[in-house]
Coordinates of C-alpha atoms (C1' of nucleotides) in Angstrom, one line a residue:
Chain A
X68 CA 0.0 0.0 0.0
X69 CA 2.0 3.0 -1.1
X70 CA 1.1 6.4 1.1
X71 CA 0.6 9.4 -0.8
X72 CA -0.2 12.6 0.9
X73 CA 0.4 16.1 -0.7
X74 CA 0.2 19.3 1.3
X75 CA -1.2 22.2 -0.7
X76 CA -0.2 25.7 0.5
X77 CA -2.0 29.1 -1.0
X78 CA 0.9 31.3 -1.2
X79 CA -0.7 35.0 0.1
X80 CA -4.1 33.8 0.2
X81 CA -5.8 36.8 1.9
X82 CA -4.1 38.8 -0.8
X83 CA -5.0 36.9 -3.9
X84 CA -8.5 36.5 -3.2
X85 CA -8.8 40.2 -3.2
X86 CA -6.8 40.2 -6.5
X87 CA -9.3 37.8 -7.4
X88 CA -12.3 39.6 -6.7
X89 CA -11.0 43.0 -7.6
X90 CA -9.1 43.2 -10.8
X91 CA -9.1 46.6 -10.8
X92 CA -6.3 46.4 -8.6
X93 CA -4.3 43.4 -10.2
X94 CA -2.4 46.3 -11.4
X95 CA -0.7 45.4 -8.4
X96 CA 1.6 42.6 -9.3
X97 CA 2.6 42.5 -5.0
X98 CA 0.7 41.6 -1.4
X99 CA 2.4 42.7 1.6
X100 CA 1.1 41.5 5.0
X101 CA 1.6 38.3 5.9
X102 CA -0.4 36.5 8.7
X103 CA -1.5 40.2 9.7
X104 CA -3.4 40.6 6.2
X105 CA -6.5 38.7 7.6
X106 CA -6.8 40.6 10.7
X107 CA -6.2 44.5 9.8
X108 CA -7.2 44.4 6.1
X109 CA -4.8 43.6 3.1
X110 CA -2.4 46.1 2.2
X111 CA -1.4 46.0 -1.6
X112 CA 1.7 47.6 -3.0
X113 CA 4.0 47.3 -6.4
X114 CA 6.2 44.9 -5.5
X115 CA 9.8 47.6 -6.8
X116 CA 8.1 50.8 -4.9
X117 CA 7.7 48.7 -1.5
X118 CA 10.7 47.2 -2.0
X119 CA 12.3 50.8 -2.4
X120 CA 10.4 52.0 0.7
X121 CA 11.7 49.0 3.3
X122 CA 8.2 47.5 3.3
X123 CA 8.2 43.7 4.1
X124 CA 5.6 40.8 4.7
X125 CA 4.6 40.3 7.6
X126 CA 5.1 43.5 8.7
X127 CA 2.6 45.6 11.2
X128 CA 0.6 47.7 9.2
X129 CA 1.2 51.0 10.7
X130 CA 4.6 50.9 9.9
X131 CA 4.2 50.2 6.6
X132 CA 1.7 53.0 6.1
X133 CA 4.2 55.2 7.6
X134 CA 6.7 54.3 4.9
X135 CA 4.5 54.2 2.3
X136 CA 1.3 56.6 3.0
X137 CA -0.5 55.7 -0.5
X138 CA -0.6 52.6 0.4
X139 CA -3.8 50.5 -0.7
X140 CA -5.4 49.1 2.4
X141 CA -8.2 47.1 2.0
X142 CA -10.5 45.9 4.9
X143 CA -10.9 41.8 5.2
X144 CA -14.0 40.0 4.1
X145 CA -14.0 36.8 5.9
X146 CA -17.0 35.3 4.1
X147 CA -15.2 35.9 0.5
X148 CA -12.0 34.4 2.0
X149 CA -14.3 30.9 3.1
X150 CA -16.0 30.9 0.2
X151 CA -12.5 30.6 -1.7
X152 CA -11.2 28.1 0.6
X153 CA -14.5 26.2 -0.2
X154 CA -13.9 26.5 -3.9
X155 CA -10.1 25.3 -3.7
X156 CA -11.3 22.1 -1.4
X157 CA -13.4 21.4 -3.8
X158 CA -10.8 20.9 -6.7
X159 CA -9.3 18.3 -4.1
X160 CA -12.3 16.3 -3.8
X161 CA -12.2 15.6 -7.5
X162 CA -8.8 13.5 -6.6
X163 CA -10.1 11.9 -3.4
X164 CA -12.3 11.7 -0.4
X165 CA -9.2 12.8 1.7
X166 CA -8.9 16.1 2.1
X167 CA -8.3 18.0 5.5
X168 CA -8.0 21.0 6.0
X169 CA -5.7 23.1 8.2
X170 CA -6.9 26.6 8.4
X171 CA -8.3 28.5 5.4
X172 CA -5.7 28.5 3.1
X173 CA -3.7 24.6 3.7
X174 CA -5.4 21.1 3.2
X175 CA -3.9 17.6 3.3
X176 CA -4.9 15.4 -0.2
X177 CA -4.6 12.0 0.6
X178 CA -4.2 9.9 -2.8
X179 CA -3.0 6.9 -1.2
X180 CA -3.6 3.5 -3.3
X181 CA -1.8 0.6 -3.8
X182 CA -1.0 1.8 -7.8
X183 CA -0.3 4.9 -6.6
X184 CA 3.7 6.4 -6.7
X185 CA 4.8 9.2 -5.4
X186 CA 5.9 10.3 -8.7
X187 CA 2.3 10.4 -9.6
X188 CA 1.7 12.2 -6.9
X189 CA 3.8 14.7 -8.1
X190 CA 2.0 14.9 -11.2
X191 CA -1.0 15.6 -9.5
X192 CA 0.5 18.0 -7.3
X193 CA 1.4 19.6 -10.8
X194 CA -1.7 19.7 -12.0
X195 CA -4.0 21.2 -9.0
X196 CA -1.1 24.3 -9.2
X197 CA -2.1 24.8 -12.9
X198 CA -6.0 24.3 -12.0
X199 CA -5.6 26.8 -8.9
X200 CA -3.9 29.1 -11.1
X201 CA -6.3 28.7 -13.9
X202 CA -9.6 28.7 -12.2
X203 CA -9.1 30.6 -9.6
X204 CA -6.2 33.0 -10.2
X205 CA -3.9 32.0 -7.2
X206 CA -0.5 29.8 -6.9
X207 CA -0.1 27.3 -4.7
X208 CA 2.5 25.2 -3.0
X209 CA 3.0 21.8 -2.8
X210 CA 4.5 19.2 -0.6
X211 CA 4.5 15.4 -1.7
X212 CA 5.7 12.8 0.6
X213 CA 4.4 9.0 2.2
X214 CA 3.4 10.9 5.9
X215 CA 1.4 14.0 6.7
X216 CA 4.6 16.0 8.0
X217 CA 6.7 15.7 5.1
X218 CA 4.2 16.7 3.0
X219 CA 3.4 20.2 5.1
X220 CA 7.4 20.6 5.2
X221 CA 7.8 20.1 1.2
X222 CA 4.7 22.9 0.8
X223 CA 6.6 25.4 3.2
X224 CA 10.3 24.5 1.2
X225 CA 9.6 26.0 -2.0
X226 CA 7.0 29.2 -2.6
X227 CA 5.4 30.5 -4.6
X228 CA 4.1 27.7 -7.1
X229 CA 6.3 25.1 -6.7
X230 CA 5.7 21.4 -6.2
X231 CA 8.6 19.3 -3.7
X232 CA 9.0 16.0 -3.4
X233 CA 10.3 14.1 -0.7
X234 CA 10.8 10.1 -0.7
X235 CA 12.1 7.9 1.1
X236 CA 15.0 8.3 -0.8
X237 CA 16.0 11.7 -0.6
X238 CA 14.3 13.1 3.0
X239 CA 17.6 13.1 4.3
X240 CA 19.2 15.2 2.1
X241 CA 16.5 17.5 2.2
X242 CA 14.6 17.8 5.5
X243 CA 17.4 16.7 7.9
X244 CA 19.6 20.0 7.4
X245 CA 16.5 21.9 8.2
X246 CA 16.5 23.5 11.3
X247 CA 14.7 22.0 13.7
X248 CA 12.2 25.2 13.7
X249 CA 11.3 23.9 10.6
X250 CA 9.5 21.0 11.7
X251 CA 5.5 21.5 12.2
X252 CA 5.1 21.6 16.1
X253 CA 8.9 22.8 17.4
X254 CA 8.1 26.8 17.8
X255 CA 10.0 29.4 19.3
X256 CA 10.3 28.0 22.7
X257 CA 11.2 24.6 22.1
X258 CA 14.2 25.5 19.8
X259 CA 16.2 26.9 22.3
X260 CA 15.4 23.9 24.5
X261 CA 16.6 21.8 21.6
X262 CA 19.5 24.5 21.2
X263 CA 21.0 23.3 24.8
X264 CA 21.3 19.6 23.8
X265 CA 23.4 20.8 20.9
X266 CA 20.1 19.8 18.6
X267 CA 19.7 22.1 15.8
X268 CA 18.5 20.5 12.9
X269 CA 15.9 18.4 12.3
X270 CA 18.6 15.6 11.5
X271 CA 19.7 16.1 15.1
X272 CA 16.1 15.4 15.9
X273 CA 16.1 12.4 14.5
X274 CA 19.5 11.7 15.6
X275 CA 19.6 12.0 18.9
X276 CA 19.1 9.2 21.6
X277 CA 16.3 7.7 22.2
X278 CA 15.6 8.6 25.9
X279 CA 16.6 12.3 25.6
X280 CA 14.0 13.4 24.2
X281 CA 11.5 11.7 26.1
X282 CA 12.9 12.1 29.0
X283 CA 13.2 15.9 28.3
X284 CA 10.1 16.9 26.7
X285 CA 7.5 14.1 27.8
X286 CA 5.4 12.9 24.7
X287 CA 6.0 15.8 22.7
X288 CA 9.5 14.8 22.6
X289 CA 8.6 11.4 21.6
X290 CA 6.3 12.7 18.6
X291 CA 9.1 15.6 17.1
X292 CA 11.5 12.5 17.2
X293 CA 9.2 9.8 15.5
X294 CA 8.0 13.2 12.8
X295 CA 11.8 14.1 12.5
X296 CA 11.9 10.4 11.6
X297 CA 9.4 10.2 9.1
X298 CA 7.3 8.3 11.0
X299 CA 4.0 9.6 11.0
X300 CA 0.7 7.1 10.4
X301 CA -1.4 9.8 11.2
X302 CA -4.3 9.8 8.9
X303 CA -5.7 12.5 6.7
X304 CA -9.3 13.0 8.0
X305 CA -12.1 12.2 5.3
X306 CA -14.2 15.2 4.0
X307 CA -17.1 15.9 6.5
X308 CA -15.3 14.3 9.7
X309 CA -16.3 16.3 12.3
X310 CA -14.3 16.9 15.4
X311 CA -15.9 18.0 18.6
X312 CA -16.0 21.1 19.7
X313 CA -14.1 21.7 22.9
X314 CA -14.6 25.3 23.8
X315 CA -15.9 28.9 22.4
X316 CA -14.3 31.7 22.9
X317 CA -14.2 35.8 22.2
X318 CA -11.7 38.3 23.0
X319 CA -11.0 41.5 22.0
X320 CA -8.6 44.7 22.2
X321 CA -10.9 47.8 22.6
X322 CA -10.6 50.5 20.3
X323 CA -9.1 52.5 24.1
X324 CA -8.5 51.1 26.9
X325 CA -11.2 49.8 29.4
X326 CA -10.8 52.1 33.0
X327 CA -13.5 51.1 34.8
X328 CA -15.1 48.1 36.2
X329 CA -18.3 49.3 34.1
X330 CA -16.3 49.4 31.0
X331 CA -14.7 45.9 31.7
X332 CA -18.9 44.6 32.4
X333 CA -19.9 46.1 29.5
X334 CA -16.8 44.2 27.1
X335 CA -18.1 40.9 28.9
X336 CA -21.5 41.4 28.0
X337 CA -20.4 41.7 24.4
X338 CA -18.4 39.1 24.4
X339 CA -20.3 36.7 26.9
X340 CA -23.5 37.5 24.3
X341 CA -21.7 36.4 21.1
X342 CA -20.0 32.9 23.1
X343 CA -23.7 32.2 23.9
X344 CA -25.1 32.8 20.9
X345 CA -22.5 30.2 19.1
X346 CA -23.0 28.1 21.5
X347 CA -26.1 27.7 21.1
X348 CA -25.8 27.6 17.4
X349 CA -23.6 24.9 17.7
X350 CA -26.2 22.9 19.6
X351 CA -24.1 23.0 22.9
X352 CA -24.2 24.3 26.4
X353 CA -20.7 24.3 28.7
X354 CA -19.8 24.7 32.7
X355 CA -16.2 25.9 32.9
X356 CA -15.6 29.4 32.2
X357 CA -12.6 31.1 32.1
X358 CA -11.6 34.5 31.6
X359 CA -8.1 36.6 30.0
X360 CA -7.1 40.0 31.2
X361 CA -4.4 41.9 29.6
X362 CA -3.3 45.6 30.7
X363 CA -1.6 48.5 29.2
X364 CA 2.0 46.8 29.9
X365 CA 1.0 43.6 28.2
X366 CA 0.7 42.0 31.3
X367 CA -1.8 38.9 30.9
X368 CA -3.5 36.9 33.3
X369 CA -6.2 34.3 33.1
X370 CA -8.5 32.2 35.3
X371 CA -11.5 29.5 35.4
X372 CA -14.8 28.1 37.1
X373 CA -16.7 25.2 36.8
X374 CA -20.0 25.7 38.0
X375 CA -22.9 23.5 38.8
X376 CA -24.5 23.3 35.7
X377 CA -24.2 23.5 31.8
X378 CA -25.2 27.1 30.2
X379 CA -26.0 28.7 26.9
X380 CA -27.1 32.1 28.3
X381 CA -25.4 35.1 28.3
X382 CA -26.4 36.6 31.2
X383 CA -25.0 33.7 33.1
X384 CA -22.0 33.8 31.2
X385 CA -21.3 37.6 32.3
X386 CA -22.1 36.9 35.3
X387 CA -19.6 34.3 36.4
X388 CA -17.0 36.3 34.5
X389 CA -17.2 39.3 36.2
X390 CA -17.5 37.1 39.5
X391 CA -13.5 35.7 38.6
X392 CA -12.7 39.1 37.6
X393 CA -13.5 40.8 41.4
X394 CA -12.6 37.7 42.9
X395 CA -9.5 37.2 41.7
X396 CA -8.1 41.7 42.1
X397 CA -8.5 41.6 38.3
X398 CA -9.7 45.4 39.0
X399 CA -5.9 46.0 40.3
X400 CA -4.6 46.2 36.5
X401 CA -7.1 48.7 35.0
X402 CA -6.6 50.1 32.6
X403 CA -7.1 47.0 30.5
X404 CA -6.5 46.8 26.8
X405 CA -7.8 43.3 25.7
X406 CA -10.3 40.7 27.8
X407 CA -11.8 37.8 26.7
X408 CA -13.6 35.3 27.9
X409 CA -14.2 31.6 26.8
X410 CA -16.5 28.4 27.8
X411 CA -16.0 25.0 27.5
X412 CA -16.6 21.5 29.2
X413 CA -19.0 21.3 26.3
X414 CA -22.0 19.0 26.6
X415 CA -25.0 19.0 24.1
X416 CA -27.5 21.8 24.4
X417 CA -30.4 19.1 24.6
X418 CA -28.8 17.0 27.4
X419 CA -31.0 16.7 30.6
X420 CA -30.7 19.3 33.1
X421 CA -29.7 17.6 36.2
X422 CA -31.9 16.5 39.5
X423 CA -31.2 18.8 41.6
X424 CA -31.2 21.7 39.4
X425 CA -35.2 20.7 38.7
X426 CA -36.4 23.6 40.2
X427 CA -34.6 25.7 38.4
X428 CA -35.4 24.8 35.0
X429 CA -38.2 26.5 34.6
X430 CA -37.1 29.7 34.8
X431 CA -34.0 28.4 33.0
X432 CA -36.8 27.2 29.8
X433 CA -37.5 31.1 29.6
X434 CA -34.6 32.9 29.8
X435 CA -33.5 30.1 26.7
X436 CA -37.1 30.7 24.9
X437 CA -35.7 34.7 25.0
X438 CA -32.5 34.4 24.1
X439 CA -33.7 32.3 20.8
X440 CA -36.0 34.8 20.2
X441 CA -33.2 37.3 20.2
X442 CA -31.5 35.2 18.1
X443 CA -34.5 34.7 15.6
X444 CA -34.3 38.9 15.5
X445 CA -30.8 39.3 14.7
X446 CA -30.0 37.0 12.5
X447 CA -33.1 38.7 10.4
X448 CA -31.9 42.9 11.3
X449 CA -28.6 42.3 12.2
X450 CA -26.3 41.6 15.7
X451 CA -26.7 44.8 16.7
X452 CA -30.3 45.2 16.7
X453 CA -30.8 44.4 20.1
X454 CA -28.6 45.4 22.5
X455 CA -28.3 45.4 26.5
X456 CA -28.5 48.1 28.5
X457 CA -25.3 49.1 30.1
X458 CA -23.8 48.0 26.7
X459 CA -26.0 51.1 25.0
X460 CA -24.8 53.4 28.0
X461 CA -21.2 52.7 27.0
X462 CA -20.7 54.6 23.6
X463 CA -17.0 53.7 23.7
X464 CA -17.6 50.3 23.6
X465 CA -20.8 49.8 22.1
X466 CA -19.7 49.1 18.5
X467 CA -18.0 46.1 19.1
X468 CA -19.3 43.4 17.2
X469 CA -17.6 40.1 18.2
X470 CA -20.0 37.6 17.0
X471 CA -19.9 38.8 13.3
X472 CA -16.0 40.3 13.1
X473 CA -14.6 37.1 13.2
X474 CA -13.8 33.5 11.5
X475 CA -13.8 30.3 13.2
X476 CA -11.2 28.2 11.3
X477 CA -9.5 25.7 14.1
X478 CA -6.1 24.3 13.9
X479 CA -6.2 20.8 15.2
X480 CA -3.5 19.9 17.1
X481 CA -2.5 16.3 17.3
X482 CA -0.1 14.4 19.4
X483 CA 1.4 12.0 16.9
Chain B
dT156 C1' 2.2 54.0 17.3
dC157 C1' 4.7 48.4 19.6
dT158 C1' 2.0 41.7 17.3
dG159 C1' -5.2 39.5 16.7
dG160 C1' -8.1 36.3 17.8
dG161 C1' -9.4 31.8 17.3
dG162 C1' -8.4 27.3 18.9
dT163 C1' -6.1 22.4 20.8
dC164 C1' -3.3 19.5 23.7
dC165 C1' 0.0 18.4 27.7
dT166 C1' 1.7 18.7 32.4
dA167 C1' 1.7 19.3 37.2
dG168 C1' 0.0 20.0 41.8
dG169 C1' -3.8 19.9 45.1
dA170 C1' -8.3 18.3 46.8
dC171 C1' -11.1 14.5 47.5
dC172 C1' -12.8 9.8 47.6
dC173 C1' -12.4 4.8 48.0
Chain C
dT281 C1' -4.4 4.8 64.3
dC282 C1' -1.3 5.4 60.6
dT283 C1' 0.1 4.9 55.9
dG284 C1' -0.2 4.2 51.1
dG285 C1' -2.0 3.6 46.4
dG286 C1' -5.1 4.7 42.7
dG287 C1' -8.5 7.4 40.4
dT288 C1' -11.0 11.6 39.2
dC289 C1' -11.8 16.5 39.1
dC290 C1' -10.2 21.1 39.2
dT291 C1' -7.1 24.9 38.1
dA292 C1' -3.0 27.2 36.4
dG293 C1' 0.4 27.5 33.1
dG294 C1' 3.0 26.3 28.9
dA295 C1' 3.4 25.2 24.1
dC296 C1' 1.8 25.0 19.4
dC297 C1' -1.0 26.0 15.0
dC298 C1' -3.1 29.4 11.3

DNA sequence: TCTGGGGTCCTAGGACCC
DNA sequence: TCTGGGGTCCTAGGACCC
């Protein structure tokens, strides 16, 4: 049975969609932004003039708009982006059932068969860059290999438009002088752990004894090692797998800094409104809450409660969040620039409410009945439609809309 | 002017129960 | 009465991904 998994990257997705759906602007042969495109808008530039002016990717978009003050910012449209990411997974069904994705703009194509060759995998790989191009007017690139690691390493190798290959034969020639960085799941903070063992590349990785990096770094060491390795049976998840939901979250930096308890209640009720209202469009209700503060200096903190009982309301939600906050001489940091606050230990919205909470669920059947009608309401006029209260009294803070200025696209994470 | 906001998993220590 | 082991739950904190 010969594995063949390719890893398909779209090189400055955010970018190119916008290229895509204005040509007005393809004018612009350059996208500068990086992973802060999606977030702050795309910022568009000839590729010479930013160039000339020091303007990189990645870069935070104030400073480039101070080198460059024409630049062409646009704001981000998250529906267009999933709508593209739709439309590029859907030239990967055509080649097989396997396709996973991994954020908006990467997916995992799992070809395997036992006529299948890498070679032809590279063929493929070939082919879905000149439909991507064709169809849809971006570039993509490729990683072929037998395991799902390799394949996101050869994708990352070569950009833009390129296809890599990497066999049994040649993966240590070309992934083991690769820092160990390089490898998906060793990030910053790991490298200079590795750094100390005199492990820099992913060759040392693989290299190094056994126990070392178990005894070191637990099971993650264990699973860098066996990936380093090439050892990696994990499968590529079949189109319309769905993995549990473990938690739902919003946070948010406010457009100034909260000062006041009220301010800080009023964020929570935005925020605690939009977690209930996904959760209960997800179908689920959760008991452990937790909360993130973070001040002016950048200082974070963050806490949690489990309490007696599943929710899906807002109000409850708030509730217990600003009861952490006091509790816990949160109020100490004001001025706050960014809270959040998140919900999980996730059961279904339809599971029994329990014995001893009986008496309770009356009232509990109304405050849902309202909360759907709320729902109902602004899903027809718009989030903002309805609003609470101290929410309306707090101009500053009342135009933030994090139910409907966001994308959920998770990252699994998987422990070989 | 000084890096979003959404997630997942792992580990360790303490409380509590059998 | 003292001691120990095992299991589960809770919480905090760390690490990683796009």
């Amino acid at each position: 049975m010969a594995r063949v998994i390719l890893h398909a990257d779209a090189n400055g997705f955010y970018a190119s969609v916008e290229l895509v759906y204005r040509p007005e602007l393809r004018g612009l042969p350059l996208s500068v932004g990086g992973d802060q495109e999606a977030r702050h808008g795309i910022v568009l530039a000839s590729s010479r003039e930013a160039k000339r002016r020091g303007i990189k990717t990645g870069m935070v978009l104030w400073q480039a708009r101070q080198l460059c003050p024409e630049l062409v910012i646009l704001p981000p449209n998250f529906s267009r982006y999933i709508d593209f990411s739709e439309k590029l997974r859907k030239i990967y069904q055509e080649y097989s059932p396997r396709v996973e994705s991994y954020g908006l703009d990467e997916c995992w194509v799992d070809i395997s068969n036992p006529d299948v060759s890498l070679e032809d995998g590279k063929r493929l790989a070939d082919e879905l860059r000149r439909r991507a191009r064709a169809e849809l007017g971006i570039t993509l690139s490729i990683g072929v290999s037998w395991n799902k690691i390799f394949a996101k390493l050869g994708s990352d190798y070569e950009k833009p438009d390129a296809t890599t290959l990497i066999s049994p034969e040649n993966y240590k020639d070309i992934v083991w002088p690769l820092p160990a960085g390089d490898l998906l799941f060793v990030g910053p903070r790991t490298k200079p752990k590795l750094a100390k063992y005199r492990i820099y590349t992913i060759g040392d990785i693989a290299n190094a004894p056994d126990e070392l990096l178990s005894q070191r770094f637990g099971k993650v060491g264990r699973m860098h090692q066996c990936h380093a390795r090439g050892m990696d049976e994990s499968p590529v998840m079949a189109v319309g797998t769905e993995t549990a939901i473990k938690s739902v979250g919003n946070s948010t930096t406010t457009p100034q800094d909260m000062s006041t308890i009220d301010d800080v209640r009023c964020v929570y009720t935005l925020l605690s409104e939009s977690v209930a209202t996904r959760l209960r469009e997800a179908g689920l209700k959760g008991r452990c809450i937790s909360i993130s503060v973070r001040d002016a200096q950048l200082n974070c903190e963050a806490c949690q409660l489990s309490i007696d009982h599943h929710t899906a309301l807002a109000g409850e939600i708030r509730d217990v969040a600003m009861q952490l906050f006091t509790s816990r001489g949160y109020a100490h940091m004001l001025p706050l620039r960014s809270v959040g606050v998140s919900c999980s230990s996730l059961t279904s919205f339809y599971a029994p409410l329990q014995m001893d909470l009986m008496g309770k669920a009356a009232s509990w059947e109304k405050q849902l009945k309202l909360a759907k009608s709320v729902d109902q309401i602004r899903r027809r006029y718009g989030t903002q439609i309805i609003q609470r209260g101290n929410v309306l009294a707090n101009p500053a803070f009342s135009g933030i809309n994090p139910h409907d200025d966001h994308v959920v696209h998770p990252v699994p994470f998987y422990a070989g």
